[in-house]
Coordinates of C-alpha atoms and ligand atoms in Angstrom, one line a residue:
X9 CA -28.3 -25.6 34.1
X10 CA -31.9 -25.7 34.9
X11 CA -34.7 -24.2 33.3
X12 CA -38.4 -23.3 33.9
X13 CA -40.4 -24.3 31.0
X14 CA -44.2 -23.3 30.9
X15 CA -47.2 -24.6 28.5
X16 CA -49.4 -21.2 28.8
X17 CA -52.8 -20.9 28.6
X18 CA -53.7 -22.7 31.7
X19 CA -56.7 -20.2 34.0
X20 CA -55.0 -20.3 37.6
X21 CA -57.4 -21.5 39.9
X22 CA -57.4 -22.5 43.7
X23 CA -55.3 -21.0 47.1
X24 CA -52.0 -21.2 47.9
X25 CA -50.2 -19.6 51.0
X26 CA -47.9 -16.2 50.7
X27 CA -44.5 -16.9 52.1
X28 CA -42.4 -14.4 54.7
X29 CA -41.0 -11.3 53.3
X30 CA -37.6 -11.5 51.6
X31 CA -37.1 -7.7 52.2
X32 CA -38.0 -7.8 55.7
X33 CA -36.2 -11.0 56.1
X34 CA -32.5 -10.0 55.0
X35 CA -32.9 -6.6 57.2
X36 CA -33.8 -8.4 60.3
X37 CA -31.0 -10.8 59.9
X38 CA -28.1 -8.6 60.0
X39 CA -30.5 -6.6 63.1
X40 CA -29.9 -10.4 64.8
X41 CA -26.2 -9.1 65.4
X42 CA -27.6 -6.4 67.6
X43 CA -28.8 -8.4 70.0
X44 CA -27.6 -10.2 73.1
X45 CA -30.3 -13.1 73.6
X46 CA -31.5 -16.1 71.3
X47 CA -34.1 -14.9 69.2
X48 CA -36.6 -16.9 67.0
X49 CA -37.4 -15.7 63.9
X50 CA -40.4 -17.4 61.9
X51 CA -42.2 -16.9 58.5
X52 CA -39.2 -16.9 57.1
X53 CA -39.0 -17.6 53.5
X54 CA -36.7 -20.5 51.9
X55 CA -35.3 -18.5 49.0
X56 CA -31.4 -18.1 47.9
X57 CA -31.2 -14.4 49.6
X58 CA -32.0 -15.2 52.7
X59 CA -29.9 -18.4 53.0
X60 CA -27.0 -16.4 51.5
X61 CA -27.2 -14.4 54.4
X62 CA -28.0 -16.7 57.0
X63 CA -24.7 -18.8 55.6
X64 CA -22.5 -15.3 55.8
X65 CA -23.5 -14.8 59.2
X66 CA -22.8 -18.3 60.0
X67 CA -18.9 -17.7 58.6
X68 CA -19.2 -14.8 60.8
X69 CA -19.6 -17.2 64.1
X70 CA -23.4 -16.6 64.8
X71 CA -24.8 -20.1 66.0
X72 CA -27.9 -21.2 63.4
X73 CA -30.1 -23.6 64.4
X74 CA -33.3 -24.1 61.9
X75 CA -36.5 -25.3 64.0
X76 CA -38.2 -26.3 61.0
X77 CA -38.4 -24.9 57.1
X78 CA -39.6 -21.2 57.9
X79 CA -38.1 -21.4 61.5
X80 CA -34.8 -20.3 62.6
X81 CA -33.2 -19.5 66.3
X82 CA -29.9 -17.4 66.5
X83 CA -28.0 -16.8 68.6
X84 CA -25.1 -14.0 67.7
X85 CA -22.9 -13.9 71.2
X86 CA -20.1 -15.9 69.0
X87 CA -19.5 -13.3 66.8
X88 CA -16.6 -11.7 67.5
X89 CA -15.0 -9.6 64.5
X90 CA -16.7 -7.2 62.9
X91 CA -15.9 -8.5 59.5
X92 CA -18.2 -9.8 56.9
X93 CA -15.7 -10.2 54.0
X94 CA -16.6 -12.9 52.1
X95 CA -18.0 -13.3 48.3
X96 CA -21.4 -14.7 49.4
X97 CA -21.5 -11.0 50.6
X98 CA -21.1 -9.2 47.2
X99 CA -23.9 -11.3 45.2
X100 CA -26.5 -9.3 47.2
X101 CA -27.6 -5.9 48.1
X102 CA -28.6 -6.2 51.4
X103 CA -25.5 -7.4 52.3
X104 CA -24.9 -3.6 52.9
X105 CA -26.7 -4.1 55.8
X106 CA -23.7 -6.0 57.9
X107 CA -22.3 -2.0 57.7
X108 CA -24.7 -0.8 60.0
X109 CA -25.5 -3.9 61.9
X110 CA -21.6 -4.0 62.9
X111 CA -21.1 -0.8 63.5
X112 CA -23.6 -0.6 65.9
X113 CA -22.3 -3.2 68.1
X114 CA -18.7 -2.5 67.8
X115 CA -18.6 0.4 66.5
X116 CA -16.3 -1.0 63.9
X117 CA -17.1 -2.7 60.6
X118 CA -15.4 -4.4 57.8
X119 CA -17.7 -5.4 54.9
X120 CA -17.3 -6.6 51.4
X121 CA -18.9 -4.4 48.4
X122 CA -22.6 -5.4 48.3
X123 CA -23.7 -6.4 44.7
X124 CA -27.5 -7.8 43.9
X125 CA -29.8 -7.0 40.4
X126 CA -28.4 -4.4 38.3
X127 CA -30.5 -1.5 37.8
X128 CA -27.8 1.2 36.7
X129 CA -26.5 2.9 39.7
X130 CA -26.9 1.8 42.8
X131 CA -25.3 4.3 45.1
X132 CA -24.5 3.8 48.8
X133 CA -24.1 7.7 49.2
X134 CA -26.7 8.3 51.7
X135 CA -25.9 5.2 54.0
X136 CA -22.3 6.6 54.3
X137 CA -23.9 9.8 54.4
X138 CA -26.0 8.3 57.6
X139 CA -22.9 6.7 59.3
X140 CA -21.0 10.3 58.8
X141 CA -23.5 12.2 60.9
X142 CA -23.9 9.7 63.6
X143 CA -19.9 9.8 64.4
X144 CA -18.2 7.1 62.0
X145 CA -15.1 7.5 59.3
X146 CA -15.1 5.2 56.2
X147 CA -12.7 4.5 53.4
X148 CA -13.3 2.0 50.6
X149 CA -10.1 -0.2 49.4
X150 CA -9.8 -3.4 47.4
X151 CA -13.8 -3.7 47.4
X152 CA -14.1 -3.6 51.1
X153 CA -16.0 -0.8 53.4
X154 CA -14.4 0.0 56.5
X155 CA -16.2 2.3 58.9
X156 CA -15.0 3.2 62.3
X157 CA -16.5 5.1 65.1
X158 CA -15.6 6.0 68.0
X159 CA -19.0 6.3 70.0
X160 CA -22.6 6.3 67.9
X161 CA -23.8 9.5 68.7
X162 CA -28.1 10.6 67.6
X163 CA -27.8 13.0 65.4
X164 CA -31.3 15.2 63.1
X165 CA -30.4 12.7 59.3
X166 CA -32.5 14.0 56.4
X167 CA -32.3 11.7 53.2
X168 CA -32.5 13.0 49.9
X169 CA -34.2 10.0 48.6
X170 CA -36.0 8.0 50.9
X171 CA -34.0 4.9 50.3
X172 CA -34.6 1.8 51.9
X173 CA -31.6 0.5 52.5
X174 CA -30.3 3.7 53.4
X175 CA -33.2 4.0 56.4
X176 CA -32.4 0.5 57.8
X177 CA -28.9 0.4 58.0
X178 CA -29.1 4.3 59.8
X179 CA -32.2 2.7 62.0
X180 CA -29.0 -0.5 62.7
X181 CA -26.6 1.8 63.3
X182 CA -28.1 4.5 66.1
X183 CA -30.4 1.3 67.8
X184 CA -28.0 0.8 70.3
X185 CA -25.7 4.4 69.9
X186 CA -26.2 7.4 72.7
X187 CA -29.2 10.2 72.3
X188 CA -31.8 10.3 69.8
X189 CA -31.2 9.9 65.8
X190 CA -33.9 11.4 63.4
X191 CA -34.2 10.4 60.0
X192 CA -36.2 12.3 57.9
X193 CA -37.7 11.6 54.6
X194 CA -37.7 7.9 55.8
X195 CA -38.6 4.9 53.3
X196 CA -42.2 4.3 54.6
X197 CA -41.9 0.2 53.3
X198 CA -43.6 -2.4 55.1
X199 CA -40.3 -4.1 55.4
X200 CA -39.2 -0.9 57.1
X201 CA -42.0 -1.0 59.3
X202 CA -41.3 -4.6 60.0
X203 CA -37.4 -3.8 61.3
X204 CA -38.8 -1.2 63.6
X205 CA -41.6 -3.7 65.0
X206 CA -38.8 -6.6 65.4
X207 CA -36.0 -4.2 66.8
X208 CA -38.6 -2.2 69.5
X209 CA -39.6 -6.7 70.3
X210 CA -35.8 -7.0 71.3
X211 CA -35.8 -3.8 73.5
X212 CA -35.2 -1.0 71.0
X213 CA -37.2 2.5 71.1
X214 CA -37.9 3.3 67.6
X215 CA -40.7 5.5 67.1
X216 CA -42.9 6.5 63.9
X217 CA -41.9 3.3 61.3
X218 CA -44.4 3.8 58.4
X219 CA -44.1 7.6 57.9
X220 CA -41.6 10.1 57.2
X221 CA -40.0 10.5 60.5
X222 CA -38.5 8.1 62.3
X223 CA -37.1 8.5 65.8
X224 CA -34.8 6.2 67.2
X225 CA -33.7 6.9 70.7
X226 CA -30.4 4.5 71.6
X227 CA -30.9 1.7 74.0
X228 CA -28.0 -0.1 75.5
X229 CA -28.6 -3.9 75.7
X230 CA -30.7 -5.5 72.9
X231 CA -32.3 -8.6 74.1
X232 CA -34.2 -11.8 72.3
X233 CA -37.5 -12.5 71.1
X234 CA -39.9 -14.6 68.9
X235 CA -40.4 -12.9 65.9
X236 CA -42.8 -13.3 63.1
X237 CA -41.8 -12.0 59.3
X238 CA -44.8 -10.0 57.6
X239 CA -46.0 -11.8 54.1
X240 CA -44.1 -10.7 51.3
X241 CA -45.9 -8.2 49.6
X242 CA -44.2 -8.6 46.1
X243 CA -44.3 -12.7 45.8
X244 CA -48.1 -11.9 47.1
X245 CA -48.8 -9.3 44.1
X246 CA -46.7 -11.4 41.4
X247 CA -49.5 -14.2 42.1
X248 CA -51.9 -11.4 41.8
X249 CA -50.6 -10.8 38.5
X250 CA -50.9 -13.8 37.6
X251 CA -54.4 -14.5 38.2
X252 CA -55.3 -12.0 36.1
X253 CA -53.0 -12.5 33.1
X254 CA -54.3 -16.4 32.9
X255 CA -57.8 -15.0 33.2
X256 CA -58.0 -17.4 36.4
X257 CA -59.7 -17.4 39.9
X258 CA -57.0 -17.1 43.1
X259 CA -57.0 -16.6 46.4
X260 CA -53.6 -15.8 48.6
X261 CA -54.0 -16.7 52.3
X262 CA -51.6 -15.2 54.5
X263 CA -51.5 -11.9 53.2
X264 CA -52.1 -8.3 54.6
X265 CA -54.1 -6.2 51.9
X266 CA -53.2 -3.7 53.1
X267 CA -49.4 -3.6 51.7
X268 CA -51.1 -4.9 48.7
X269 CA -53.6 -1.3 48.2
X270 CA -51.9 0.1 45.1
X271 CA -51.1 -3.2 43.6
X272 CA -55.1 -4.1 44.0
X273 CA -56.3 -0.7 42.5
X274 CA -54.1 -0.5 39.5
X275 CA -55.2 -4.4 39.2
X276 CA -58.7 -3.0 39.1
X277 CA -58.3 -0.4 36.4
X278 CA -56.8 -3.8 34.5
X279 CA -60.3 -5.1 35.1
X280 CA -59.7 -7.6 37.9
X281 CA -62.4 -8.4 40.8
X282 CA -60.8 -8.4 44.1
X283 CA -62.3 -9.2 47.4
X284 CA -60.2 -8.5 50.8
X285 CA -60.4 -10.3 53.8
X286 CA -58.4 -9.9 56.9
X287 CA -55.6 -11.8 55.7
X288 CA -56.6 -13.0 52.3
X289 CA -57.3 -11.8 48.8
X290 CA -59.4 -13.1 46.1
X291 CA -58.5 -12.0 42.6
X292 CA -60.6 -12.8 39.5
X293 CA -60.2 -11.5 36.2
X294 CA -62.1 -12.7 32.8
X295 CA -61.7 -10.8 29.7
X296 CA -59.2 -8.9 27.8
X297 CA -56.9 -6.5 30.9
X298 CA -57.5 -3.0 29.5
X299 CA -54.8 -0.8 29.5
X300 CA -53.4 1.8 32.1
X301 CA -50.7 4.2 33.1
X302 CA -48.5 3.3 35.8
X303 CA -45.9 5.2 37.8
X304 CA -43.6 3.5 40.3
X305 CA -42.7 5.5 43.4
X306 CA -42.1 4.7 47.1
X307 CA -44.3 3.4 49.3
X308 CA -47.3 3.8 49.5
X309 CA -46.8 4.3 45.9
X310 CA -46.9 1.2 42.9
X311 CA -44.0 -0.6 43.7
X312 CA -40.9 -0.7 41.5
X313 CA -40.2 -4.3 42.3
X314 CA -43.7 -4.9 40.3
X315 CA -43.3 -3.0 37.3
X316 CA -42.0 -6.0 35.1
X317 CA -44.8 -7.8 36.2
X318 CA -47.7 -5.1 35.5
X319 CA -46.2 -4.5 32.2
X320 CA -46.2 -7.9 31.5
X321 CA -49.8 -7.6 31.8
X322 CA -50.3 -4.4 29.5
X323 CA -47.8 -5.9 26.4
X324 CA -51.5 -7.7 26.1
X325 CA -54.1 -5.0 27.1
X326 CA -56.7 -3.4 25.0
X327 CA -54.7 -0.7 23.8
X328 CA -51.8 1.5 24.9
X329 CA -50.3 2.0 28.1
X330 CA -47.2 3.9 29.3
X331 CA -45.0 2.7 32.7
X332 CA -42.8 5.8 34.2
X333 CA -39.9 3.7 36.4
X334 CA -39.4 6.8 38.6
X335 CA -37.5 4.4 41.3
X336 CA -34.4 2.6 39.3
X337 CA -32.5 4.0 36.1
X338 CA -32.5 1.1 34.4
X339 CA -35.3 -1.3 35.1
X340 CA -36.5 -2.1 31.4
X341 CA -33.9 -4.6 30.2
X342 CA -36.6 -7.5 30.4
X343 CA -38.1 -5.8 27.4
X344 CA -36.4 -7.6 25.2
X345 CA -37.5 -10.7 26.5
X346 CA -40.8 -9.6 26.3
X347 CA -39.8 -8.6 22.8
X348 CA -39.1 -12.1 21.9
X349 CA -42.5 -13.4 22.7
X350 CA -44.1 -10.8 20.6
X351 CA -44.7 -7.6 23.0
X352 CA -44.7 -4.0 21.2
X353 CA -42.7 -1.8 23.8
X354 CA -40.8 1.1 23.2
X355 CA -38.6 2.1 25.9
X356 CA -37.4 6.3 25.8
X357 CA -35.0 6.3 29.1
X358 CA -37.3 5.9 32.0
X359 CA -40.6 5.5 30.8
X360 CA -42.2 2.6 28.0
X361 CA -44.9 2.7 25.8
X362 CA -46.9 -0.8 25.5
X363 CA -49.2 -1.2 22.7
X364 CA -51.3 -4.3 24.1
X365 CA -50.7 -7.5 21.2
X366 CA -53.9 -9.9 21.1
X367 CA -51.5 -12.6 23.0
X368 CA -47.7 -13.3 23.7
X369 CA -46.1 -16.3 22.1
X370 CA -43.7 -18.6 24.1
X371 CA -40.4 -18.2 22.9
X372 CA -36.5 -19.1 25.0
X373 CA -36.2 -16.3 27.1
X374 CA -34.1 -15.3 30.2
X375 CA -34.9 -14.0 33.6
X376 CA -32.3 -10.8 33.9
X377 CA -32.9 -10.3 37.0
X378 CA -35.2 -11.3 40.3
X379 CA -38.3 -9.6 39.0
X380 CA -37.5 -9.8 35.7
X381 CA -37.7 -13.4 35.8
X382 CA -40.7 -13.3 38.1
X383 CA -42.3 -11.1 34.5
X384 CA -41.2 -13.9 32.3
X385 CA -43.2 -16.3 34.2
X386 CA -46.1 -14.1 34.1
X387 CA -45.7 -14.1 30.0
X388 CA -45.2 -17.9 30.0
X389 CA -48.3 -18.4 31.9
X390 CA -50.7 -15.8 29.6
X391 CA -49.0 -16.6 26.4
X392 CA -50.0 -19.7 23.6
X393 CA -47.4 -22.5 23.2
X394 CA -44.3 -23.1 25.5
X395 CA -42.3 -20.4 27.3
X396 CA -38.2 -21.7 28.4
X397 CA -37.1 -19.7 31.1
X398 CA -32.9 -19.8 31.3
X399 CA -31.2 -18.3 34.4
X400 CA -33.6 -19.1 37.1
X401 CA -31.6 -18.4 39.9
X402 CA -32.4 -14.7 39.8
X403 CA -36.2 -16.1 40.3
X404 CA -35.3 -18.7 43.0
X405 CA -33.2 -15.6 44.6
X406 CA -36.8 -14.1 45.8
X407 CA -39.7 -16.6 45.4
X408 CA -40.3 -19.4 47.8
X409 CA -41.3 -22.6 46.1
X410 CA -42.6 -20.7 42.8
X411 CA -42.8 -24.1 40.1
X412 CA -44.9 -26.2 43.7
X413 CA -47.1 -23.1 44.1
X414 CA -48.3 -22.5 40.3
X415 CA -48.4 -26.1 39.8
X416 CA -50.9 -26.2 42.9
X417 CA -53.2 -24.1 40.9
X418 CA -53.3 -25.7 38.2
X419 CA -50.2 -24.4 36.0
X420 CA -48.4 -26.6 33.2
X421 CA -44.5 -25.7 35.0
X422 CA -41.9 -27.8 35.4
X423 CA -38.3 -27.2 36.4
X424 CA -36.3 -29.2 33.8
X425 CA -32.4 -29.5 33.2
X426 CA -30.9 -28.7 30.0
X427 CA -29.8 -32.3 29.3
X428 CA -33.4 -33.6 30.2
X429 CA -34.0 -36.1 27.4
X430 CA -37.9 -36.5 28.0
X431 CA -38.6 -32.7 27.0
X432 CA -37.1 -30.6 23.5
X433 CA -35.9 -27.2 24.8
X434 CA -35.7 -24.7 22.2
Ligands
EPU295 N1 -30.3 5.8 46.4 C1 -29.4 6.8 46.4 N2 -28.4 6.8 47.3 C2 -28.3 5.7 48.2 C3 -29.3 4.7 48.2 C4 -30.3 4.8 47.2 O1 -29.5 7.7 45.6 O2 -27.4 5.8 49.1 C5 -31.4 5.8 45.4 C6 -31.3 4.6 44.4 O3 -30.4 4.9 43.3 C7 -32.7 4.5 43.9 C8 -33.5 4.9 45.2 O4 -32.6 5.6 46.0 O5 -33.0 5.4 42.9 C9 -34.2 3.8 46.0 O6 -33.2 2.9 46.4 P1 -33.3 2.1 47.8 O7 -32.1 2.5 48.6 O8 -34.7 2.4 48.4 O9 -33.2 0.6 47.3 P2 -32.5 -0.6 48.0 O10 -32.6 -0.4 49.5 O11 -31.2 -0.8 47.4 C10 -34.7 -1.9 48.2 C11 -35.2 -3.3 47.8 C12 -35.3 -3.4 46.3 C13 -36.3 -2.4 45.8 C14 -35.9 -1.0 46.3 C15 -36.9 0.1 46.0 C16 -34.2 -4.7 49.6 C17 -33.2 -5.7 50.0 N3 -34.2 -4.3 48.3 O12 -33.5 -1.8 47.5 O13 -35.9 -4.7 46.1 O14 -36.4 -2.3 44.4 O15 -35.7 -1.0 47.8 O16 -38.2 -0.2 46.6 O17 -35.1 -4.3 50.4 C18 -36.3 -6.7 44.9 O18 -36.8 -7.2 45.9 O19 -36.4 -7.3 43.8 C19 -35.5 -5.4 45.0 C20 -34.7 -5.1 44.1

């Protein structure tokens, strides 16, 4: 098994490049199945996620050729069942994605329970709630989804919660179906955004991506295109945090600030400098972060996939701070990581109170989970002594090169194995 081991105490310093979005990535792959030309998608990240997928729609018949390491062309005409049952598909959650992807082009679709991080509940109510209203019947057997349809029809579909995945795989669905869908309350995500921009490149008509109504009116033929991913606007603020836990100097090319806006302004209140450019950001921090209240909601809100991060942050602010995790139900269980490296968090249901230590200490700890690992290398970074990360497959599931780019400014990482006989792992 490998590890991540860290000597902390190191100020980043220097510029390294943010890689494609995974989010946007893994929803515009299934969207690939859509369409009938060869489409070239760049910017896209080399992380476990998106090769999962790619290697599920390869099973799937969809010809794969990669043009160089953030450069792919598909080309989907081979497909030919609408089946993605395989158990590649139920180690992640946007797997889910197939459903509407599928159904969509043959109004059919056969897809294997989607699985990913575990936050308590992850429900798929209001995706089968989505197919439902635009014409399809589902059943769930044996840990497959089957949906059937006998012509996507537009319907008026208001979510409860505006739920990513939900808002993708209804925007995959109705791209191609007859009349005009409307999906109200909308997830306003960049990586939303990003599926509208790639699926009106191809031919679609999607209208108002970004707020809280989106308007899809059905096209028949999707063609190709060349398609650039946006930045990934969590592996850009996880840098971001960083910077300012080492007390170091970084600057992130390849960015756009603005996904970053609520990131930078609770960074702020931490104390950090931060200078935007068109597509870069400088962050600097020296001192002690002071503490702050944070809320996760939606877009344009503080992102949930940042929370372990940020309160990785506060376990060593000036004073107490409280996190309310208003996305997922259970989104603390790297606490007691943090715990082990010396953090004072309390955790009542969905909200934790941080009393800021003077400094972590680097203990063994785990990653539990994609960001939770991305937090535990945050800690390592800050904290005095060495920091063993175990499970770092949940880090490489999201995070593009993470031990190359922290080593390129100026980071004590390495990537060992267990058995590794030149270092003592605790
Ligand atoms: N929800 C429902 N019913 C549904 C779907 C969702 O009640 O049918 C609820 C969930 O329980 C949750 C809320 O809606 O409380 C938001 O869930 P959402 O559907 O937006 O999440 P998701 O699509 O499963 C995506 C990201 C997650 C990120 C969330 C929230 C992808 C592939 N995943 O998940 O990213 O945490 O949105 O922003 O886009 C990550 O990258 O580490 C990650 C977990």
């Amino acid at each position: 098994m490998e590890k991540i081991v860290i000597n902390g105490g190191k100020k980043l310093h220097g510029s390294i490049r943010i890689s494609g979005s995974k989010n946007a990535t893994v929803a515009i792959l299934p969207a690939l199945i859509l369409c009938e030309g060869v489409c070239r998608i760049e910017n896209i990240p080399n992380i476990v996620d998106v090769n999962l997928m790619a290697t599920v729609m390869y099973n799937m018949g969809a010809d794969i050729k990669r043009i160089n390491k953030s450069t792919i062309e598909i080309n989907t005409a081979n497909i030919r069942n609408p089946v993605a049952v395989d158990k590649l598909v139920g180690e992640m959650r946007a797997s889910s994605y197939f459903m509407g992807a599928l159904l969509g082009r043959f109004s059919h679709a056969e897809v294997s329970f989607p699985g990913g991080c575990d936050f308590g509940v992850r429900p798929l109510d209001l995706h089968l709630k989505g197919f439902s209203m635009l014409g399809a019947k589902y059943s769930i057997s044996d840990g497959i989804i089957k949906l059937d349809a006998e012509k996507i029809v537009g319907e008026r579909i208001y979510l409860d919660v505006a739920s990513v995945g939900a808002t993708v795989n209804i925007m995959l669905a109705a791209v191609k179906g007859e009349g005009t869908t409307t999906i109200e309350n909308a997830a306003k995500e960049p990586h939303v955004v990003d599926l509208a921009n790639f699926l009106n490149s191809v031919g679609a008509d999607v209208r108002g991506a970004g707020t809280d109504v989106i308007k899809i009116n059905g096209v028949k033929h999707l063609g190709g295109s060349t398609y650039t991913i946006i930045p990934d606007q969590i592996e850009a603020g996880t840098y971001m945090a960083a910077a300012v836990a080492t007390e170091g100097d970084v600057t992130l090319t390849g960015v756009i600030p603005k996904h970053l806006e609520s990131i930078t302004a609770k960074l702020r209140e931490i104390g950090a400098i931060i200078d935007e450019y068109d597509d870069s950001i400088r962050i600097r921090c020296s001192g002690r972060p002071h503490c702050c209240d944070v809320t996760t909601t939606p877009h344009p809100g503080f992102p949930t996939d940042m929370q372990p991060q940020i309160a990785t942050i506060l376990s060593f602010a000036d004073g107490a701070s409280r996190i309310n995790e208003a996305v997922w139900d259970n989104r603390f269980c790297y606490v007691t990581e943090l715990q082990k490296m010396g953090a004072n968090i309390n955790v009542d249901g969905g909200s934790a109170l941080i009393k800021g230590v003077d400094r972590l200490a680097g203990a063994p700890v785990k990653a539990v989970d994609l960001r939770a690992g991305a937090a535990m290398i945050v800690a390592g970074l800050a904290a005095s002594g060495t920091t063993y990360i175990q499970n770092i497959h949940y880090i490489e599931r999201g995070y593009e090169d993470v031990v190359e780019k922290l080593t390129a400014l100026g980071a004590d990482i390495k990537r060992i194995y267990d058995n590794d006989p030149s270092i003592q792992t605790a």
